[in-house]
CSV table of C-alpha atoms in Angstrom, one decimal:
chain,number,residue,atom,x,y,z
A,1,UNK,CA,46.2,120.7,126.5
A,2,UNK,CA,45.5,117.6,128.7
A,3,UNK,CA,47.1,114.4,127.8
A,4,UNK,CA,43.9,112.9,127.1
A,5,UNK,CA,43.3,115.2,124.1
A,6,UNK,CA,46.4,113.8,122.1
A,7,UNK,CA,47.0,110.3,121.7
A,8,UNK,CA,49.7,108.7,119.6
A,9,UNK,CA,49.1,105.1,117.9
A,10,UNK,CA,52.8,103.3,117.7
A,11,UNK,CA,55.6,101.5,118.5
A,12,UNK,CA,58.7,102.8,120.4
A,13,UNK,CA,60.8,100.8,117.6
A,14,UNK,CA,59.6,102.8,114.6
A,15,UNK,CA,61.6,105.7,113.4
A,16,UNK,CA,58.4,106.7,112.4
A,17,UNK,CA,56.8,106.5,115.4
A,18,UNK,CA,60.1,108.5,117.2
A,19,UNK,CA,59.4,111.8,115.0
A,20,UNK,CA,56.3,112.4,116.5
A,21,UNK,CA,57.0,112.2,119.7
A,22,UNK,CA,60.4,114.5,118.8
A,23,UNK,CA,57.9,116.7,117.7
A,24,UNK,CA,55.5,116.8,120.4
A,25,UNK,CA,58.1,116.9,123.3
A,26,UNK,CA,59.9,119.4,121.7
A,27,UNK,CA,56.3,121.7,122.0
A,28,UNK,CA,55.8,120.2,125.3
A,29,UNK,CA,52.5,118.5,124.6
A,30,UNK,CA,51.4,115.9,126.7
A,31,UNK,CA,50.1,112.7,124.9
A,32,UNK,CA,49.1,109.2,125.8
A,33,UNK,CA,51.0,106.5,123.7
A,34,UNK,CA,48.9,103.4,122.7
A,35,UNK,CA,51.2,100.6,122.1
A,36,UNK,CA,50.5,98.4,118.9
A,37,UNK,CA,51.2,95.3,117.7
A,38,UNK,CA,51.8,95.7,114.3
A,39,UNK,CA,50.8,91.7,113.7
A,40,UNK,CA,47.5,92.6,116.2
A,41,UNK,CA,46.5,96.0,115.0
A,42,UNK,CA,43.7,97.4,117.3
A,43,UNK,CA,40.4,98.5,116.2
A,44,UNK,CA,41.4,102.2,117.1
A,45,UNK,CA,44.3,101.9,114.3
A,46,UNK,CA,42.2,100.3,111.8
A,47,UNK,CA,39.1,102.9,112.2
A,48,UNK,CA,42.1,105.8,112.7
A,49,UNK,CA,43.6,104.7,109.0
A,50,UNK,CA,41.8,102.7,106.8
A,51,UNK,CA,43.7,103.7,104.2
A,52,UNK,CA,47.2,102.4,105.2
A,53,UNK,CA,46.6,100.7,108.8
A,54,UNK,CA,50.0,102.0,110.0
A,55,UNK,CA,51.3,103.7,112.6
A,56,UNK,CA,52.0,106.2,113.7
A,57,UNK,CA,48.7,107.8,114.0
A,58,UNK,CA,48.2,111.0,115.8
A,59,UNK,CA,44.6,111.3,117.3
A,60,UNK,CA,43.9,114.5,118.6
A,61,UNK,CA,40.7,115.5,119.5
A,62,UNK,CA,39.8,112.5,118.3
A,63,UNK,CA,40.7,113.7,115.0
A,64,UNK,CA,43.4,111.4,113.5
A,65,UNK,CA,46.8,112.7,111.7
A,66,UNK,CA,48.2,109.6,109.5
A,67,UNK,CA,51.9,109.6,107.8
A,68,UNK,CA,54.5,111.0,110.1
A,69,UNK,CA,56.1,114.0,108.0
A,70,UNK,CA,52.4,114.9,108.0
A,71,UNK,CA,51.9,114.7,111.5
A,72,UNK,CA,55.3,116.6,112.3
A,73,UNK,CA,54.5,119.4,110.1
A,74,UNK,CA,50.9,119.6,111.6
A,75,UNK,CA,52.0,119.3,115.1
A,76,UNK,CA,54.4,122.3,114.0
A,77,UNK,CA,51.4,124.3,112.8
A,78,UNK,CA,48.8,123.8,115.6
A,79,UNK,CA,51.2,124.3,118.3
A,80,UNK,CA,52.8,127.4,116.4
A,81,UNK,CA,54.7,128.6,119.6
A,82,UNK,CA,58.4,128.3,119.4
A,83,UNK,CA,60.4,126.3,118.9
A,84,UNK,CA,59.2,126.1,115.4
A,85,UNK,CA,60.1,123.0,113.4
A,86,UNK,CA,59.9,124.0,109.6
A,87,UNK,CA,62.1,127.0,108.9
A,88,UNK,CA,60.2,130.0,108.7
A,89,UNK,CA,61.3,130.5,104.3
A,90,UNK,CA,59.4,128.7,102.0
A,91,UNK,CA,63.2,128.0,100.2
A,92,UNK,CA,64.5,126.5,103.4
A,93,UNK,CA,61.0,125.0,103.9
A,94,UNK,CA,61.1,123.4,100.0
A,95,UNK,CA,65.0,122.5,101.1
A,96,UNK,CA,64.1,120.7,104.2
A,97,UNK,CA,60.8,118.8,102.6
A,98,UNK,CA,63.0,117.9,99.7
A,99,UNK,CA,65.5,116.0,102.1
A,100,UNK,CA,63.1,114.5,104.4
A,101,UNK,CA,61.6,113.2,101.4
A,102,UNK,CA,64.8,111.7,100.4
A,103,UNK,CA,65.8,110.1,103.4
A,104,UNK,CA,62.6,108.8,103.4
A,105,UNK,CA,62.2,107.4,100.1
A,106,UNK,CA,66.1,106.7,98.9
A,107,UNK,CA,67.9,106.5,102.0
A,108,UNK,CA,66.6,104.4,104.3
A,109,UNK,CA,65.6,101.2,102.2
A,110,UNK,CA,68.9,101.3,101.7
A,111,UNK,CA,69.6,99.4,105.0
A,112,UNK,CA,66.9,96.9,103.8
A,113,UNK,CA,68.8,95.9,101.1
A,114,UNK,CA,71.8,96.0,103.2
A,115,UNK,CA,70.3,93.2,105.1
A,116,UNK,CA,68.9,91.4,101.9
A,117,UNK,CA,72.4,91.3,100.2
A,118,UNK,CA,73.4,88.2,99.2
A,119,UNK,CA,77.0,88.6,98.8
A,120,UNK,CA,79.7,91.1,99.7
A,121,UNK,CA,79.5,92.6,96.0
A,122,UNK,CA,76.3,93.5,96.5
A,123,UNK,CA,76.8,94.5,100.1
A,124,UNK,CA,79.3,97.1,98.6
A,125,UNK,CA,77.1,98.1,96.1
A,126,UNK,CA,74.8,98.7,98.5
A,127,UNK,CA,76.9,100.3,101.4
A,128,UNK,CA,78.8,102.7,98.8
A,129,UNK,CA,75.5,104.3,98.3
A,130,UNK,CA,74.7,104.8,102.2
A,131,UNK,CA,77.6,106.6,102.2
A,132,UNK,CA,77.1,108.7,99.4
A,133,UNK,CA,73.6,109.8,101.1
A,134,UNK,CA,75.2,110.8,104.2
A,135,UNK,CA,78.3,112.8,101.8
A,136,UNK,CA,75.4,114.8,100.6
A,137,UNK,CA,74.2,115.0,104.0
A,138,UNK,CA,77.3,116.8,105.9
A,139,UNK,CA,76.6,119.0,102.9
A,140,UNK,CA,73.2,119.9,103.5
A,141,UNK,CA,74.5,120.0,107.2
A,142,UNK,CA,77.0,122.7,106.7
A,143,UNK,CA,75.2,125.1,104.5
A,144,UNK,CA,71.9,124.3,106.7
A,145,UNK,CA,73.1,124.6,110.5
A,146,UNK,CA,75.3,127.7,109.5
A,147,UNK,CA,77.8,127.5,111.9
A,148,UNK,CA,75.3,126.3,114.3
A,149,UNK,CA,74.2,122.7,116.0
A,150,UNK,CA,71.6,121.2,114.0
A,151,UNK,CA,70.1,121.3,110.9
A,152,UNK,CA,67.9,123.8,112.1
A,153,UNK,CA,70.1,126.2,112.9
A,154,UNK,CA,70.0,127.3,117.1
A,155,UNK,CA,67.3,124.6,117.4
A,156,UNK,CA,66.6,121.3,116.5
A,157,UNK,CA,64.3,121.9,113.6
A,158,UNK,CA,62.5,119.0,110.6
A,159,UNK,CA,65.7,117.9,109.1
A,160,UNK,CA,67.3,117.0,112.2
A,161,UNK,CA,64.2,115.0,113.3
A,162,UNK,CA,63.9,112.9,110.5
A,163,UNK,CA,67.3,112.0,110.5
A,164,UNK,CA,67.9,111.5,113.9
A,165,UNK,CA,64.6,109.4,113.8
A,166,UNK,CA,66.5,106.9,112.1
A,167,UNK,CA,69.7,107.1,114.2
A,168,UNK,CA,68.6,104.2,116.2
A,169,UNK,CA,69.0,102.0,113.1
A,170,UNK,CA,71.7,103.1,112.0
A,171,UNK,CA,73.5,102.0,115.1
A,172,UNK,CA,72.0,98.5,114.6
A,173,UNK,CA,72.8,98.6,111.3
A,174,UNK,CA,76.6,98.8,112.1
A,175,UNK,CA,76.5,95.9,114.5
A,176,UNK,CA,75.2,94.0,112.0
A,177,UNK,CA,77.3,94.2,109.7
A,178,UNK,CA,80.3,94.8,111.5
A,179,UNK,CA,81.1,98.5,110.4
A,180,UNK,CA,81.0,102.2,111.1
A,181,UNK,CA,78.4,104.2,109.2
A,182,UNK,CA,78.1,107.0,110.7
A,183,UNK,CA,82.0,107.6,110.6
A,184,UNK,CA,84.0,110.6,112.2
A,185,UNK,CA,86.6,110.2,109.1
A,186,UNK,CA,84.4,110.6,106.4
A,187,UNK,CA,81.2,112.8,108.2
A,188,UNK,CA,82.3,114.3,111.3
A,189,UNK,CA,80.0,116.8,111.2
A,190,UNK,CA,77.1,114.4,111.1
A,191,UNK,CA,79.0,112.5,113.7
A,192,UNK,CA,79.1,115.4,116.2
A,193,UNK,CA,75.7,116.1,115.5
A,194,UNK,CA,74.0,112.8,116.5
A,195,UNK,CA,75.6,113.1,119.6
A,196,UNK,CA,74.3,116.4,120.1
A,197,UNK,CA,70.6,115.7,118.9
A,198,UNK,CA,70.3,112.3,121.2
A,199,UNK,CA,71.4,114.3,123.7
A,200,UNK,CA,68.7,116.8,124.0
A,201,UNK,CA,66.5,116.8,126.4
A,202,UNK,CA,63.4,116.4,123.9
A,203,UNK,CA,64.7,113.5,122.3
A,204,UNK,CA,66.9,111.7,124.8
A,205,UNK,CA,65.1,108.1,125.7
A,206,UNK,CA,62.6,108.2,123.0
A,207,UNK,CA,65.1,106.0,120.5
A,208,UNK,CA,65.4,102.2,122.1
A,209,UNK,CA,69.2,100.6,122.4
A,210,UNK,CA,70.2,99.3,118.9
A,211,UNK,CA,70.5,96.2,120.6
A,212,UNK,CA,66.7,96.3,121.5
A,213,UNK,CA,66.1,97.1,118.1
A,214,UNK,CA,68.0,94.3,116.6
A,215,UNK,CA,65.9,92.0,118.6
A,216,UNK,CA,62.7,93.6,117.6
A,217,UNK,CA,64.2,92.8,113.8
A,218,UNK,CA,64.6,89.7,114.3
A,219,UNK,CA,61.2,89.0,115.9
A,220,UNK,CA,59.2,90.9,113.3
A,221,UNK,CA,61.7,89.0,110.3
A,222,UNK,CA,60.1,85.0,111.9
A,223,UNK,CA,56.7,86.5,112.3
A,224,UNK,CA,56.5,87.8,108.7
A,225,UNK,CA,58.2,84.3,107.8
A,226,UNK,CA,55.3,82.5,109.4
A,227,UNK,CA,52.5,85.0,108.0
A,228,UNK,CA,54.0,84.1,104.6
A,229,UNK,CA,54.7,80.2,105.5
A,230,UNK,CA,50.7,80.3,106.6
A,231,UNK,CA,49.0,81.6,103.5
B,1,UNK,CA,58.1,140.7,93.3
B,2,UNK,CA,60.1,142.5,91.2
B,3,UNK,CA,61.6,140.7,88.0
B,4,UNK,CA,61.5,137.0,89.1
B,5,UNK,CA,63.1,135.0,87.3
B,6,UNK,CA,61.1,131.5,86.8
B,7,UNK,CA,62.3,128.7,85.0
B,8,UNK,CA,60.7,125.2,84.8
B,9,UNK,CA,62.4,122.2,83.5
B,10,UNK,CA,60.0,120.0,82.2
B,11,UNK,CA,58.0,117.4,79.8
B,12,UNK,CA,54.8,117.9,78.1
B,13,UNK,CA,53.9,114.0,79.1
B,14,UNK,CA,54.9,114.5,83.1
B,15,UNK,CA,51.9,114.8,85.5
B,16,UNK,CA,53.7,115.9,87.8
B,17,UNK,CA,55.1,118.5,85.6
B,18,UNK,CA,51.7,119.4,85.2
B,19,UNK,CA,51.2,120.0,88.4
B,20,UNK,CA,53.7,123.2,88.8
B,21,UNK,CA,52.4,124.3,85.4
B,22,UNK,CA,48.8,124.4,87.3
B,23,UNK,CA,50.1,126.3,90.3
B,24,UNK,CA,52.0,128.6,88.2
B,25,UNK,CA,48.6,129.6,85.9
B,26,UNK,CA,47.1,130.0,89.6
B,27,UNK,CA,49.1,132.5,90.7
B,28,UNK,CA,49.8,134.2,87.4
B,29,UNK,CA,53.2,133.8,87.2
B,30,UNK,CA,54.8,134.0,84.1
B,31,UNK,CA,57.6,131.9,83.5
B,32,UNK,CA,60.1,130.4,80.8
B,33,UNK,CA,59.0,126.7,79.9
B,34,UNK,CA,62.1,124.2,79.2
B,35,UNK,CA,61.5,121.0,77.4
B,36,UNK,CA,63.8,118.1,78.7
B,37,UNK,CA,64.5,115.4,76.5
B,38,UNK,CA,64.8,112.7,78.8
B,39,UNK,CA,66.5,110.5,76.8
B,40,UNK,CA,69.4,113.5,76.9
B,41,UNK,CA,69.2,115.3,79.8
B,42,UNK,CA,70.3,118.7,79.3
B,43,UNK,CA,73.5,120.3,82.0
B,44,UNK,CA,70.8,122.3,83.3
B,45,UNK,CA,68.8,119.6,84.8
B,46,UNK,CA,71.7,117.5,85.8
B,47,UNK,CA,72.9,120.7,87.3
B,48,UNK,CA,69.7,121.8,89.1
B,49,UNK,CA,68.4,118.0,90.2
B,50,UNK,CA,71.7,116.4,90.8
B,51,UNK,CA,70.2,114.0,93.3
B,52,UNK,CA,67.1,112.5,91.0
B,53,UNK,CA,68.0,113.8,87.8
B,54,UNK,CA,64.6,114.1,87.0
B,55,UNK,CA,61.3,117.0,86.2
B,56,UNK,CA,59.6,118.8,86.9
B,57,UNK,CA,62.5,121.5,88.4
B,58,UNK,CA,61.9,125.3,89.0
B,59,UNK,CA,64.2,127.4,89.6
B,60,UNK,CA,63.5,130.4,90.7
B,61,UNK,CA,66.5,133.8,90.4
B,62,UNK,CA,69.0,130.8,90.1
B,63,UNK,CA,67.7,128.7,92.6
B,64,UNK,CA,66.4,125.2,92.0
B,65,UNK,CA,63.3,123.4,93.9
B,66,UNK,CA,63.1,119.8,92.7
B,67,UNK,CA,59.5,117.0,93.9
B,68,UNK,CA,56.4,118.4,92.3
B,69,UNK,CA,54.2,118.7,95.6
B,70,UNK,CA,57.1,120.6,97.0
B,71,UNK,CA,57.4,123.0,94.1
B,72,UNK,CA,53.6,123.4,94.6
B,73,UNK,CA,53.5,124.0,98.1
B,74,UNK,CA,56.8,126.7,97.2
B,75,UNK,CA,55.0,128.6,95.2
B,76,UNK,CA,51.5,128.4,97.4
B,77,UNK,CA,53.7,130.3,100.3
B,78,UNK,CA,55.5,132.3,98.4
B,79,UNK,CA,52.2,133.7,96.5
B,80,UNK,CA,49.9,132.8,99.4
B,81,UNK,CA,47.4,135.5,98.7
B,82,UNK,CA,46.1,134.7,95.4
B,83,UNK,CA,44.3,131.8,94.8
B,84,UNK,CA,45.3,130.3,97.7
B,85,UNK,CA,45.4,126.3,97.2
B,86,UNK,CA,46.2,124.7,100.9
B,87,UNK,CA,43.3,125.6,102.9
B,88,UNK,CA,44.3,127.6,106.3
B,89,UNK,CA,43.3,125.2,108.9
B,90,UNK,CA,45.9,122.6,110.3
B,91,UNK,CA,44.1,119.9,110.4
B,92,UNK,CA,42.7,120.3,107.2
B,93,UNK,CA,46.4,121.1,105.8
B,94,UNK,CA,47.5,117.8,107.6
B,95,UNK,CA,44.5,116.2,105.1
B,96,UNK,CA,45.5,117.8,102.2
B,97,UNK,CA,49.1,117.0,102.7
B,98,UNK,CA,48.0,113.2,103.6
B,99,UNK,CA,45.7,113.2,100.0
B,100,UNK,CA,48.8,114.8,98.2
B,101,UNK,CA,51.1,111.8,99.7
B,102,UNK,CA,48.3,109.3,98.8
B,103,UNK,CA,48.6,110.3,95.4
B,104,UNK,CA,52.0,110.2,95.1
B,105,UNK,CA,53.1,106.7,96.4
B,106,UNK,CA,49.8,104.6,94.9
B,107,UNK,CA,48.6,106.1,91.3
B,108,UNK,CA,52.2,105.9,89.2
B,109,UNK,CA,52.9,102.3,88.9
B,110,UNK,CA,49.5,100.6,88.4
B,111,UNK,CA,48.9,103.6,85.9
B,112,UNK,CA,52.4,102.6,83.8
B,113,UNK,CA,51.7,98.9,84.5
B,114,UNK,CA,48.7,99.1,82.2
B,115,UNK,CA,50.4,100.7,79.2
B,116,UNK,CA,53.7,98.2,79.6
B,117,UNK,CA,52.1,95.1,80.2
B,118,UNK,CA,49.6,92.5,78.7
B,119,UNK,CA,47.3,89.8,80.1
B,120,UNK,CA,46.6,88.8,83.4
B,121,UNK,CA,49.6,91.6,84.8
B,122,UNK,CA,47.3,94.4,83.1
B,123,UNK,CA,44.3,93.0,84.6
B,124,UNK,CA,45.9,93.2,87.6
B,125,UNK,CA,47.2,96.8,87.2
B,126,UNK,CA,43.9,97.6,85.7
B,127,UNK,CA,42.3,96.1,89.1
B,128,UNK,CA,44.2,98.2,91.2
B,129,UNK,CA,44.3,101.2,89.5
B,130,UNK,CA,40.4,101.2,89.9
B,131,UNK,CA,40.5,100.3,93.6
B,132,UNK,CA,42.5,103.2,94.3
B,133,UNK,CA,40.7,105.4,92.1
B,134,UNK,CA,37.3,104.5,94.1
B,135,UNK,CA,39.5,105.0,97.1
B,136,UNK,CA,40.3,108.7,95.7
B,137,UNK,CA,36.4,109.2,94.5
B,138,UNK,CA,35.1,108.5,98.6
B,139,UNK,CA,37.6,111.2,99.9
B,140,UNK,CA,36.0,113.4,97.1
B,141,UNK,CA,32.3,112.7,98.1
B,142,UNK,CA,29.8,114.7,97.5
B,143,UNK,CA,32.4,117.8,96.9
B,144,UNK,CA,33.1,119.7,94.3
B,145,UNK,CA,36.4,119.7,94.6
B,146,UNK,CA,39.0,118.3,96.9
B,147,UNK,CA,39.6,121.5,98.3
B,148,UNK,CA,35.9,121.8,99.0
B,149,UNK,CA,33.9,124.7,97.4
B,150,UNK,CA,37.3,125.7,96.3
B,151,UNK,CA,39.8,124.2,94.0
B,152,UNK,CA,42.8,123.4,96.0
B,153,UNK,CA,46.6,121.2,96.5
B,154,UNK,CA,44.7,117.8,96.7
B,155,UNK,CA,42.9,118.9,92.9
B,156,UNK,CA,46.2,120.3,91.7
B,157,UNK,CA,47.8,116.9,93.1
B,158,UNK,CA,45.4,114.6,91.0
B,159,UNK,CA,43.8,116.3,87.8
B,160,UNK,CA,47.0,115.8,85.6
B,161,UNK,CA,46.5,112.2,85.8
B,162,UNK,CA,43.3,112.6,83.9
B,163,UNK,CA,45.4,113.7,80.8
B,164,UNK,CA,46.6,110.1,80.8
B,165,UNK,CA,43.4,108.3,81.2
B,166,UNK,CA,42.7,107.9,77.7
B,167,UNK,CA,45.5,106.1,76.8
B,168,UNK,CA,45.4,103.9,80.3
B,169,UNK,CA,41.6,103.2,78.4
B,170,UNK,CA,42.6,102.4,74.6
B,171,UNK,CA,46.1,100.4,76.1
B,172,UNK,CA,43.7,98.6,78.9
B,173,UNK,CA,40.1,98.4,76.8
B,174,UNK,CA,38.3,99.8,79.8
B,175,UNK,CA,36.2,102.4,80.3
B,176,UNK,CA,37.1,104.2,83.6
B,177,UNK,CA,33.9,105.9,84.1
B,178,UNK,CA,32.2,103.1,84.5
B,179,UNK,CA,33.5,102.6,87.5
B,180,UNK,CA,34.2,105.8,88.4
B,181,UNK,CA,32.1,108.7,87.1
B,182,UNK,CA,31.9,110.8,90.0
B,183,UNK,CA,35.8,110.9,89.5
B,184,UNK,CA,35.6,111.7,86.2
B,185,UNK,CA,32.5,114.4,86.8
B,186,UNK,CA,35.0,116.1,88.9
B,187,UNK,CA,38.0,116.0,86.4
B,188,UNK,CA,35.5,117.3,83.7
B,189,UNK,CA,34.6,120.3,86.5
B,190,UNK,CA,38.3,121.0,87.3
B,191,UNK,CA,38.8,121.4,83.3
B,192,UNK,CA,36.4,123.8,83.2
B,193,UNK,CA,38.8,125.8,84.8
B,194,UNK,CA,41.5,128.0,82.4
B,195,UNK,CA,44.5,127.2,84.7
B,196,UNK,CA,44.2,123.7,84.3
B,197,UNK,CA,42.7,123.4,80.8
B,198,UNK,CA,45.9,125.4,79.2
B,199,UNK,CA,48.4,123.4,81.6
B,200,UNK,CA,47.8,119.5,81.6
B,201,UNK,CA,48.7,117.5,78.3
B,202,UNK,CA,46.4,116.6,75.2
B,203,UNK,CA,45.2,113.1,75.7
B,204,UNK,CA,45.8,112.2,72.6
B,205,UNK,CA,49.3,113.9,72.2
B,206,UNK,CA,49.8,111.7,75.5
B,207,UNK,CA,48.2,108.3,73.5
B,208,UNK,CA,50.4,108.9,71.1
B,209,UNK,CA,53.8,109.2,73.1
B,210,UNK,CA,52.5,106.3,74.9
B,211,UNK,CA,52.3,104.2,71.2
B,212,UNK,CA,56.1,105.8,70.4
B,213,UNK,CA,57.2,104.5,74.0
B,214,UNK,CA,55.9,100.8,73.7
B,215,UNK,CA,57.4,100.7,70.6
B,216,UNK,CA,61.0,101.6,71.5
B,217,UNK,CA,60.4,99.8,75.0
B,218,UNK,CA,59.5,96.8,72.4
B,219,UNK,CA,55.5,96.5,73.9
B,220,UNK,CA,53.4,95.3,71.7
């Protein structure tokens, strides 16, 4: 499929963004990435989804894909050809979905509210449940990967992309605040993993330097400052 | 399958409970229904949903699946032959899927917002509930159902919610088919159907645990 055919709306800082093109490497698709500006967004994004004006999209054929576990589970079932992404059981499948959607939805804004804490009570508060996330995760590791490399067993499958999409942040996370999250002593499998899964060839230069992303923070924190100051 | 054995932890009141309840009747699976008492969890759920503690959980031969739309889309592969609810095509899975998420993330709060609050917060919530209702009613267009000439995930996502319109109308004094009666011709359509009319929740068994809710939560 030429390059022309799949186009992918985003920004090379969003975790979000990074899944899809985990996804779509991992099939060897060829894409063209639009750059946005999430303070600019172009007409394309706006016409592509109306509903939520976020990236990423995926536009292929210029049909557009919107919300990026949607997009990584349809890129999984057009291009059906191995590697597959969801595992092939609907158990593991409801396993994997149920994770993703926790990361998603409990884990993550966790490190917003890491940054937001106003004291170190809070910060603990805050931190202590970060680390119980990623307890649960060596869990779901172990019994997932089954003596393998990734979540996905052989191959890097959904679990591992989601995850790893955030890895990025995570890394800027603990510069921030001075700390190991992702820590050999109390996760080493996890540990060993993300060194394995951003060292694959399908995801390796996809996630920016945490340092990068730190800087993209702080650029997107004064311009939604001065949005809010101008209203 | 030989002998399954289906369990659903539940609560009358839950649309999302409904939801598996739905699929279930669609496949004509027989299963043992659980009343939680959320108020008192029972071991079972605490056991089977450690991480959110919450319903709707099935658990099928022992093993839990917890998040309605993933219990749905469970048991639409498991028993993908009959009654099929996601459509086959990918793009129009990815659509589904996208509706389904929609659903999720926008319909909850404003909804509870109009039984809990008074004033100018309810007129809010009312305001918004609306918008994303009409939002809902364009993807539906000139359909009959979500799913198309079939009912499908997308229907099975949203028809529960119906249950609790009237009491979002007696707490809120509006009348949502004024704004929205092509909505509400389609929830009327989807009752039609046995598998949803024997699964979602009385209205006014809902009104009233809404009236036994604001009192304990003090609403007046």
């Amino acid at each position: 499929m030429a390059a022309k055919d799949v186009k992918l709306l985003g920004a090379s800082a969003s975790a979000y963004v990074n899944r899809v093109q985990f996804a779509l490497n991992l099939k060897s698709i060829k894409y063209e990435f639009l750059q946005e500006d999430v303070f600019n967004k172009s007409e394309l994004l706006l016409k592509s989804n109306p509903v939520h004006k976020k990236i990423p999209v995926l536009i292929h054929a210029h049909k557009p894909i919107c919300e990026s576990l949607v997009i990584v589970q349809y890129v999984d079932e057009f291009w059906s050809d191995a590697p597959t992404i969801l595992p092939s059981h609907p158990y593991e499948r409801a396993n994997a979905r149920f994770w993703a959607a926790y990361l998603d939805d409990k884990w993550f804004p966790l490190f917003r509210e890491l940054r937001n804490a106003k004291d170190e009570e809070s910060k603990a508060g805050v931190l202590g449940k970060i680390f119980e996330g990623l307890t649960l995760l060596e869990g779901v590791f172990v019994k997932s990967s089954n003596g393998k490399g990734y979540f996905g067993g052989e191959t890097i499958g959904y679990l591992d992309i989601v995850l790893g999409s955030f890895l990025g942040w995570v890394k800027a996370a603990e510069i921030m605040a001075q700390l190991k999250i992702l820590d050999e002593t109390k996760t080493p499998a996890l540990v060993d993993w993300a060194e394995r899964f951003v060292s694959h060839e399908a995801i390796t230069g996809i996630i920016p330097e945490p340092e990068e992303l730190i800087a993209v923070l702080k650029d997107f924190q004064a311009k939604a400052a001065a949005a809010a100051a101008s209203k | 399958m030989a002998a399954d054995k289906m369990i659903l932890l539940d609560c009358y009141v839950s649309m999302f409970g409904m939801r598996v309840r739905i699929a279930l009747a669609e496949k004509g699976i027989r299963y043992h229904y659980k009343e939680e008492n959320l108020a008192n969890k029972s071991q079972l759920l605490l056991q089977m949903n450690p991480v959110h503690k919450k319903v709707p959980v099935l658990i099928h031969n022992g093993k839990p699946i917890s998040e309605s739309l993933i219990i749905v889309q469970y048991i639409d592969e498991l028993w993908h032959d009959k009654n099929p609810l996601m459509p086959s095509d990918p793009y129009q899975r990815a659509q589904a899927r996208f509706w389904g998420d929609y659903i999720d993330k926008k319909i909850y709060d404003p909804g509870r917002r109009i039984w809990t609050t008074k004033g100018q917060e309810q007129e809010k919530a009312k305001k918004e509930f609306i918008e994303i209702l009409k939002i809902l009613e364009g993807e539906l267009g000139d359909k009959p159902y979500y799913g198309g000439e079939e009912f499908g995930y997308v229907d099975v996502a949203l028809v529960p919610f119906y249950s609790w319109f009237y009491a979002f109308e007696i707490c809120g004094n509006f009348k949502i088919e004024t704004d929205c009666p092509k909505l509400i011709a389609w929830a009327k359509r989807c009752m039609e159907r046995e598998t949803v009319a024997k699964s979602i929740g009385d209205p006014h068994r809902i009104y009233d645990f809404v009236v036994l809710m604001k009192k304990r939560l003090g609403i007046e």
